[in-house]
Structures are given as C-alpha cells and as structure tokens.
Coordinates of C-alpha atoms in Angstrom, one line a residue:
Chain A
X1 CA 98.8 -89.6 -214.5
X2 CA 99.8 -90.6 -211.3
X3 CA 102.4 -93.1 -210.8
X4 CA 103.3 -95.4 -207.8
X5 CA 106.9 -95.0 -206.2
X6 CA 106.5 -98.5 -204.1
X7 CA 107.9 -100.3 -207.0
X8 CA 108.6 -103.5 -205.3
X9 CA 104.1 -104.3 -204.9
X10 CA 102.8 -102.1 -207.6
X11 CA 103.9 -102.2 -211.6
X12 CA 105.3 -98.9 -212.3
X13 CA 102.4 -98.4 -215.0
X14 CA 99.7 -99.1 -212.4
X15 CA 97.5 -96.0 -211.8
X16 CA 97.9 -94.8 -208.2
X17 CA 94.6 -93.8 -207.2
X18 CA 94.7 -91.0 -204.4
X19 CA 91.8 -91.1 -202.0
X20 CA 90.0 -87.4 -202.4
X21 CA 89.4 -86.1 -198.9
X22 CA 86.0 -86.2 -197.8
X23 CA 84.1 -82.7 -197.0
X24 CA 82.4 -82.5 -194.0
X25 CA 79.0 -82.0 -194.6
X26 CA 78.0 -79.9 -191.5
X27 CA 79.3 -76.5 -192.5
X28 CA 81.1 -75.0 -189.7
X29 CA 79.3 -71.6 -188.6
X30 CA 81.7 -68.8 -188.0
X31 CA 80.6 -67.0 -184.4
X32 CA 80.6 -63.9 -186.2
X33 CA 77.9 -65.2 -188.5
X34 CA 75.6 -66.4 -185.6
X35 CA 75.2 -63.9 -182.7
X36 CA 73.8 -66.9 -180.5
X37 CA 77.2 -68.7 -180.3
X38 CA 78.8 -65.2 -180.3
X39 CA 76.6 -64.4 -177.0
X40 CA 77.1 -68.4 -175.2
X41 CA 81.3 -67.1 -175.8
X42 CA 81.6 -63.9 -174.5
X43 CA 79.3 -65.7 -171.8
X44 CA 82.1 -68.4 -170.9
X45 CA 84.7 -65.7 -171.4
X46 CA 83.1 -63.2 -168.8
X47 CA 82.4 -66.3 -166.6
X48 CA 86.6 -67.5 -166.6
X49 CA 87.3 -63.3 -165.9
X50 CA 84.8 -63.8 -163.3
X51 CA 86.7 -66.3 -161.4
X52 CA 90.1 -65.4 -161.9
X53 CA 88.8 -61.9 -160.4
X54 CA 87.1 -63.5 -157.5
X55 CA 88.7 -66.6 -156.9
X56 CA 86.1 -70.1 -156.1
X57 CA 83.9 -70.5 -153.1
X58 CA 85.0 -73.0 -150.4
X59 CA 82.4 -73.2 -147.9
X60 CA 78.7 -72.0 -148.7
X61 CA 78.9 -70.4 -145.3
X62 CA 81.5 -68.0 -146.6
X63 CA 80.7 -63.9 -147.0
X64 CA 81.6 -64.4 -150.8
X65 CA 79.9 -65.9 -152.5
X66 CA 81.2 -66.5 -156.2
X67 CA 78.5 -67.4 -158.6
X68 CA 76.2 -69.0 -155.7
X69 CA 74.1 -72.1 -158.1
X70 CA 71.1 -72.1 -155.0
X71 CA 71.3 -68.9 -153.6
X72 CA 68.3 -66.5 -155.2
X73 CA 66.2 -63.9 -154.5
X74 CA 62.1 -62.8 -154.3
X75 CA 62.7 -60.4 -157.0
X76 CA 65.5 -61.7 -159.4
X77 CA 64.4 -61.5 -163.3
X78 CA 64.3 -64.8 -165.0
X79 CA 67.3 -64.4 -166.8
X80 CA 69.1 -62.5 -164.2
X81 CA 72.7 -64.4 -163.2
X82 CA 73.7 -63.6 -159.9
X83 CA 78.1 -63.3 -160.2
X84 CA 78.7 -62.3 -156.5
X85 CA 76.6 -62.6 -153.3
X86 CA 78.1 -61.0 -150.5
X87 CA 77.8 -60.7 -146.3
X88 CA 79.4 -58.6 -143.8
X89 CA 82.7 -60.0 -143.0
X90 CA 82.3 -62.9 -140.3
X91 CA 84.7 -61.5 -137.8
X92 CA 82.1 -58.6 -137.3
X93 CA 80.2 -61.5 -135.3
X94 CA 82.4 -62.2 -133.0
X95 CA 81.6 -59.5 -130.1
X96 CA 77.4 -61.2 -130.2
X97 CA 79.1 -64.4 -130.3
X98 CA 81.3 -64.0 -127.2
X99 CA 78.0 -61.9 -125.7
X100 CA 76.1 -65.1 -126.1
X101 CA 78.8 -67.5 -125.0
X102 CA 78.7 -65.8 -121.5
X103 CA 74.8 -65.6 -121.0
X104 CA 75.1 -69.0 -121.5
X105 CA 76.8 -69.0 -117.6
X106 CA 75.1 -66.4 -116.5
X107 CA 72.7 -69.1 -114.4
X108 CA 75.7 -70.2 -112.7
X109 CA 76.0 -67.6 -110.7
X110 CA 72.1 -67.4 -109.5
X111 CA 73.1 -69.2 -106.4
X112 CA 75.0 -66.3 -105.3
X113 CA 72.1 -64.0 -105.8
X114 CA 70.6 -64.6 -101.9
X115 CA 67.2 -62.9 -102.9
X116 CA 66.2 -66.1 -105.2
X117 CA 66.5 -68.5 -102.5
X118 CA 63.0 -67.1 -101.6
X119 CA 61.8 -68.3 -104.1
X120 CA 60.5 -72.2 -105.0
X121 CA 63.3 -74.1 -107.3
X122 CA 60.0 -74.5 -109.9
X123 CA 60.2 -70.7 -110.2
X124 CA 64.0 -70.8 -110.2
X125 CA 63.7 -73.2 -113.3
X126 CA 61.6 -71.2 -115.2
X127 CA 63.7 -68.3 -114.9
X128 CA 66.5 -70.0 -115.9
X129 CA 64.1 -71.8 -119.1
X130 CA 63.3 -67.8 -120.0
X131 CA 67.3 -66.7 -119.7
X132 CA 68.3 -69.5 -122.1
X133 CA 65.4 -68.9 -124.3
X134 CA 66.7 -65.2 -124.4
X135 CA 70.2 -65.8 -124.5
X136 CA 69.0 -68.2 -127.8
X137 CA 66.5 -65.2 -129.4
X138 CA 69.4 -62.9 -129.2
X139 CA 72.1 -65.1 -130.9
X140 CA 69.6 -66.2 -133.2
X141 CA 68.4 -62.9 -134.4
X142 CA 72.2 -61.8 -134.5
X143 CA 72.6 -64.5 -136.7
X144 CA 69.5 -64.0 -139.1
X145 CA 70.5 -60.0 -139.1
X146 CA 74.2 -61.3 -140.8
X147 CA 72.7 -63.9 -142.6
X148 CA 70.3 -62.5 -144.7
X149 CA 72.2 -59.2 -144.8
X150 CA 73.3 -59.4 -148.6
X151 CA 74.8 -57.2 -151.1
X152 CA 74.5 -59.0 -154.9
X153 CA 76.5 -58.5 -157.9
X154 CA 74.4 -59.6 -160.9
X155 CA 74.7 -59.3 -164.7
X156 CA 71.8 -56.6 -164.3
X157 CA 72.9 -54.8 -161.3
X158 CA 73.8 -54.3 -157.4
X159 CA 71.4 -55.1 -154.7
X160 CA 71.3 -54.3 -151.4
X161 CA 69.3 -56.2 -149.3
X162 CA 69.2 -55.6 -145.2
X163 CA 67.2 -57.4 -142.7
X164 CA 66.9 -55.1 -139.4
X165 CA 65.5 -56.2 -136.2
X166 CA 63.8 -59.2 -138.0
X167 CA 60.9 -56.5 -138.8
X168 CA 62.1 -54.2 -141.2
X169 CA 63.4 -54.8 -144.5
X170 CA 65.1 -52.6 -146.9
X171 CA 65.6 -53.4 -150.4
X172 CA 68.2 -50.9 -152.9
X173 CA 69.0 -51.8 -156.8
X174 CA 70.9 -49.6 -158.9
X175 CA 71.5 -51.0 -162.6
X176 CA 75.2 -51.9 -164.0
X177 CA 74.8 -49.3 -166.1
X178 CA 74.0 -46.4 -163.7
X179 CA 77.0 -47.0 -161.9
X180 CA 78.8 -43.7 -161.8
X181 CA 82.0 -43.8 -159.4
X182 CA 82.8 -47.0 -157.0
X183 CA 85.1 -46.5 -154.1
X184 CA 86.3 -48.2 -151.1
X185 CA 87.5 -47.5 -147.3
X186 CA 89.6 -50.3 -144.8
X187 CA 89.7 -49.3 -141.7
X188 CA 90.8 -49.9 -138.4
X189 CA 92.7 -53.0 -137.3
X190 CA 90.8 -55.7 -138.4
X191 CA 89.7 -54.2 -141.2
X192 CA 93.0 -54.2 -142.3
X193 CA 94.1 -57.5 -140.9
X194 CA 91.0 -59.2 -142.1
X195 CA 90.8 -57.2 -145.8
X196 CA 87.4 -56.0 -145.3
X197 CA 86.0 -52.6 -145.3
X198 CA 83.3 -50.5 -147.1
X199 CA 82.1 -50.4 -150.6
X200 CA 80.5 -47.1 -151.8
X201 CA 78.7 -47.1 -155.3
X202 CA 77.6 -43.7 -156.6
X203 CA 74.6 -44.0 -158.9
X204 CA 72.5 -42.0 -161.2
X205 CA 69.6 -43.7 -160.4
X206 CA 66.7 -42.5 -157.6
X207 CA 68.9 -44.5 -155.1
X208 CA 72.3 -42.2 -155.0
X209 CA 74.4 -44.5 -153.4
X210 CA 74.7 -48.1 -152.5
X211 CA 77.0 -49.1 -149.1
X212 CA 78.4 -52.3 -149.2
X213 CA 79.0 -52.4 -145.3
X214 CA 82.2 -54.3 -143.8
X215 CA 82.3 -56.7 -146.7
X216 CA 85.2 -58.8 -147.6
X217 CA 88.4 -58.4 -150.2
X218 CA 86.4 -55.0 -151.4
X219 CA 89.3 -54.5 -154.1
X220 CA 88.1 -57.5 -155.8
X221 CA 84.5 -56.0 -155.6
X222 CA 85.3 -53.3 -157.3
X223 CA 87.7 -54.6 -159.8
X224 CA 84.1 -57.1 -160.7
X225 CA 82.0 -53.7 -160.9
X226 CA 84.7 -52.5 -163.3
X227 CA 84.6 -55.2 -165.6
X228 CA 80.7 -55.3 -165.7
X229 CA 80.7 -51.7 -166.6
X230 CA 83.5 -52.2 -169.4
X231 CA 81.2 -55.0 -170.7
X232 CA 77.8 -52.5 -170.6
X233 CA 79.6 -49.9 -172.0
X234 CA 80.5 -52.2 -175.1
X235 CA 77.5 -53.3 -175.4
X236 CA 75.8 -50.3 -175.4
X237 CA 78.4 -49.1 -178.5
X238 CA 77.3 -52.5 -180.2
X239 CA 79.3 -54.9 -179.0
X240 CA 81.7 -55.1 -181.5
X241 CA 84.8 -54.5 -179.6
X242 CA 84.8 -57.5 -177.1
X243 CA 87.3 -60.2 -179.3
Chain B
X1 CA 62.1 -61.9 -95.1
X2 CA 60.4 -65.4 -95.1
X3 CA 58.9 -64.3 -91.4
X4 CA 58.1 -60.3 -92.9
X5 CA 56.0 -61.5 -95.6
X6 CA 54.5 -64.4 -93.3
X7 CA 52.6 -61.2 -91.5
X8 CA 49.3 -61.3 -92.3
X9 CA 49.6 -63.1 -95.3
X10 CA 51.4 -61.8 -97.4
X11 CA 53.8 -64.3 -98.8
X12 CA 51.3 -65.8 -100.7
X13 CA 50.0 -62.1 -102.4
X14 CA 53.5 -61.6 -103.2
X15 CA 53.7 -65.3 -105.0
X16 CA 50.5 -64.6 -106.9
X17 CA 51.9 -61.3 -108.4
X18 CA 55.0 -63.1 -109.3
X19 CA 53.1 -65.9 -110.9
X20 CA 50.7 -63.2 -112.8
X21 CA 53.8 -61.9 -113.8
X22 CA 55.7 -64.3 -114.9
X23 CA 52.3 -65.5 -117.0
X24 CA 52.4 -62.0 -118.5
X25 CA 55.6 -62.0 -119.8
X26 CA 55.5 -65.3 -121.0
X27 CA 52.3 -64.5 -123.1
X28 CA 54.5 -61.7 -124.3
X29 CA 57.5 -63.9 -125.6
X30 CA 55.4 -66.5 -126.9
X31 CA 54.1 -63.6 -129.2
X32 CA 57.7 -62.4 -129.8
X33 CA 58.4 -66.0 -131.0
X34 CA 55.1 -66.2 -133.2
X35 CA 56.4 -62.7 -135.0
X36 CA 60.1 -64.5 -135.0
X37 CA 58.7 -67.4 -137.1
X38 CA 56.9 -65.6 -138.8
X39 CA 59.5 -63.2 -139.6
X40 CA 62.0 -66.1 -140.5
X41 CA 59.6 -67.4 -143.5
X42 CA 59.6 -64.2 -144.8
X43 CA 63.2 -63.7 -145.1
X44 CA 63.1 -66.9 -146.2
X45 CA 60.8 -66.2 -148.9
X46 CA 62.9 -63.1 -149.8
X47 CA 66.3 -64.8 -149.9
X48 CA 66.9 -68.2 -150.8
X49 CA 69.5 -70.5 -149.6
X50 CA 70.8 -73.7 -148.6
X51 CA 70.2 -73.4 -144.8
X52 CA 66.9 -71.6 -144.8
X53 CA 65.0 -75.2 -143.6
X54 CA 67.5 -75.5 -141.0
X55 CA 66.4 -72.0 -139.7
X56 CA 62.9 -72.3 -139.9
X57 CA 63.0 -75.1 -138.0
X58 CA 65.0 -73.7 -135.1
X59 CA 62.4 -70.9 -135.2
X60 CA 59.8 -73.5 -134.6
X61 CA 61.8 -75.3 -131.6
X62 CA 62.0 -71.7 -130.1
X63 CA 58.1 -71.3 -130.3
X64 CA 57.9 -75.0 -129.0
X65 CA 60.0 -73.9 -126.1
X66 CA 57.9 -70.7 -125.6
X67 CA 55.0 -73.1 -125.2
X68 CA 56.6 -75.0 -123.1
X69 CA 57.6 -72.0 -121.1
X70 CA 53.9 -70.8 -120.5
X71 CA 52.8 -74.1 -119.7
X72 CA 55.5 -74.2 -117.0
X73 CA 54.4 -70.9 -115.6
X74 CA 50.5 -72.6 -115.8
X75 CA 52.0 -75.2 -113.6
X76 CA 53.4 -73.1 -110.9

C-alpha cells in the first residue's frame, strides 16, 4: 500500500491514490508501417535539400527559378513537380538591349539626312511611326526569344524548351533516370564574372543530349541533377536506403 | 530635285509609288503583327507564367499600332 509522505495534510494511514496515466487513444503510426507518411517525408526532406542546393527565388523575373508555384507547362503530367525552371543568364540581353536603346534615336538624326526634306512631314511621320514600331518588334521578340527560352528540372525529368524566331518551337525531355553523365563549361569573361555557362546532359534516351545554354550558377544545376538521380537510383533498388 | 521631278510631271508619279509602297509594306507588317499575336498566345499556351497577360497585351497594342500605321499611310 501506498503511503503519503505530506504528513502535515494527510494521516499517515490515508491511502495515497496515484493517478494512472491516461493512454492516448489514437495509436501513433510508425512511418515505416504506412508508406503514405513515409512518401509526404522523404517529400519534405528532398524539398529542404532542394533549397539548401539552390538557394530561394527573389524576384519572379530571375533566370532561376526555384520551385516556381505559377510557372507551368502545356505538357507537364498531373503529378509532375517542377524543382527548377531556368533562363539564359540576363546579362546575355544586354547587347539587344543597348541595340534597341539606340534605334530609339536613330530619328534624331533624320534631319540630317537632306534627301527626306523632299518629302511631306506626313510621310516623314509615318516613317518615323514604322522605325519605332520596328525598333519595338525587335526588342519585343528579343525579349519573348529569352523569355520563354526554358530549361526545367522536374521530379520526372529535364526539359528543354526553345522559342526561335517566334515561329518555331522545339521541345527536348529526357527522364531523371536516363541521365547518363552531366557536365558543365564557363567561359569567357562574363561567364566567369557572372557564374553562368553551359550545361550538357548525356542521355540514353532518343534525345542524346540536352544543352542547357548560358544558364546561371550551372554547379548548382548539376549538384540538383545529382541528387535527383541518387534519389531514382534508390528508388529503383526499393527505396529502402533513404533514412 | 524639286524643279527635276517638276518636268513633265513627275513629282507626283514619284509620290504615288512611294505611297503604293509605303501601303505595301504596311500591309506586310500588319501581317507580321497578326502572326506576332498570334505567335505570343501560343507560347503563352505552352508556357505559363505570371507575366504572360502583360505580353499579350503589348502584342495587341503593337497590332493596334500597325492599324494605325496603315490607316496613316491611307491618309497620305
């Protein structure tokens, strides 16, 4: 029997009675047991590796993109999670920007040209409406060419998708899986300045290879490519090995 | 040059040529502008993103423009 050591409030021959804990009646289930919970963890563990590899996204303009929530694409799966959009390296815009910043004053110096005085200041303003509409088209189509230039990283595999000349479109997919050798090349002075350069991915899929072109931080590309395949090749043994 | 094409005439051969030029080429870029818009909702259609409305639209102010810039050369 129990007895009480608070002698001062209790008679030392009261019973003491001890409250029994109380069991939780939800049973706790292991993640081993249920491979759901085991799939939503490995999920938020390769999400944390995916952003200490890659870093957050500042400005939705940017040319990497981490884990983009509204960026998608025509022919993404519905379970298909894109980890990594990229886009040529900004600074590769700068010669069609400074191009376009001069036609802007190109009209300025119509005056000089002597010929055009023949002709009536209507037809001088329409020429000048027509250079500024072309000075426009050609920044605009510079623009759409970067834009919608992208190279994605998804849980699935790499795309390559390439807008050229607005009228042609070329679209390149190689699965995670088939990835055979990954390498990369900075060159030049910006290249090295900026960190961007080319990303090659050797497949053994129909498509060979995969260029990402002039992209940025390519080291932290392929360190993402290498941690994609580690997880596909565990997977593939069974998945046993990921804790 | 004013008095060479004066001769006979001419000045006002040489500003209908112009002007069927300029209506020509016009006509051409209002075209070019059609295909841009239409080449714009495609890509928009492929890719998704934040900005695509914004870009459609300025594809639409340049056809507008075109528009205006055939009208202009109707008005010469």
């Amino acid at each position: 029997m129990n007895r009480s050591k608070d002698l001062d409030t209790i008679a030392p021959d009261d019973e003491v009675i001890v409250s029994k804990p109380i069991k939780k009646s939800t049973k706790e289930v292991s993640p081993k047991k249920n491979p759901e919970i085991k799939e939503n963890l490995v999920k938020e563990d390769l999400t944390q590796k995916i952003y200490n590899i890659l870093g957050h996204t500042k400005s939705p303009f940017s040319a990497f993109l981490v884990r983009p929530k509204v960026l998608t694409f025509a022919e993404r799966d519905e379970n298909e999670e894109i980890f990594l959009a990229v886009r040529p390296h900004w600074i590769n815009n700068l010669s069609w920007i400074t191009v376009s910043f001069l036609m802007l004053f190109v009209p300025l110096f119509f005056k000089y040209l002597t010929f055009l005085n023949f002709f009536p200041s209507q037809y001088q303003f329409v020429a000048i409406l027509f250079w500024y509409l072309i000075t426009f088209v050609y920044a605009f189509e510079k623009f759409l060419s970067w834009y919608f230039n992208l190279f994605l990283i998804t849980n699935e595999r790499v795309i390559d998708i390439d807008f050229n000349n607005l009228l042609n479109k070329h679209f390149a997919e190689a699965d995670i899986s088939m990835i055979q050798d990954v390498s990369s090349s900075v060159k030049g002075v910006f290249g090295t300045f900026f960190n961007f350069g080319d990303v090659l991915i050797q497949t053994a899929s129909e498509i060979n290879q995969i260029n990402f072109e002039k992209v940025p931080n390519p080291e932290k590309i392929i360190k993402l490519l290498k941690e994609l395949r580690d997880l596909e090749e565990i997977k593939n043994r069974g998945g046993n090995n990921h804790e | 040059m004013n008095n060479f094409l004066n001769i006979n005439g001419l000045e006002n051969y040489f500003f209908i040529i112009t002007k069927v030029f300029f209506i020509s080429c016009s006509f051409l870029y209002l075209i070019f502008a059609l295909i841009v818009v239409k080449q714009v909702t495609s890509m928009s259609k492929s890719v998704t993103d934040k900005f695509n409305f914004i870009l459609i639209v300025f594809s639409y102010l340049h056809l507008a423009f075109s528009v205006i810039l055939v009208l202009t050369m109707f008005g010469l």
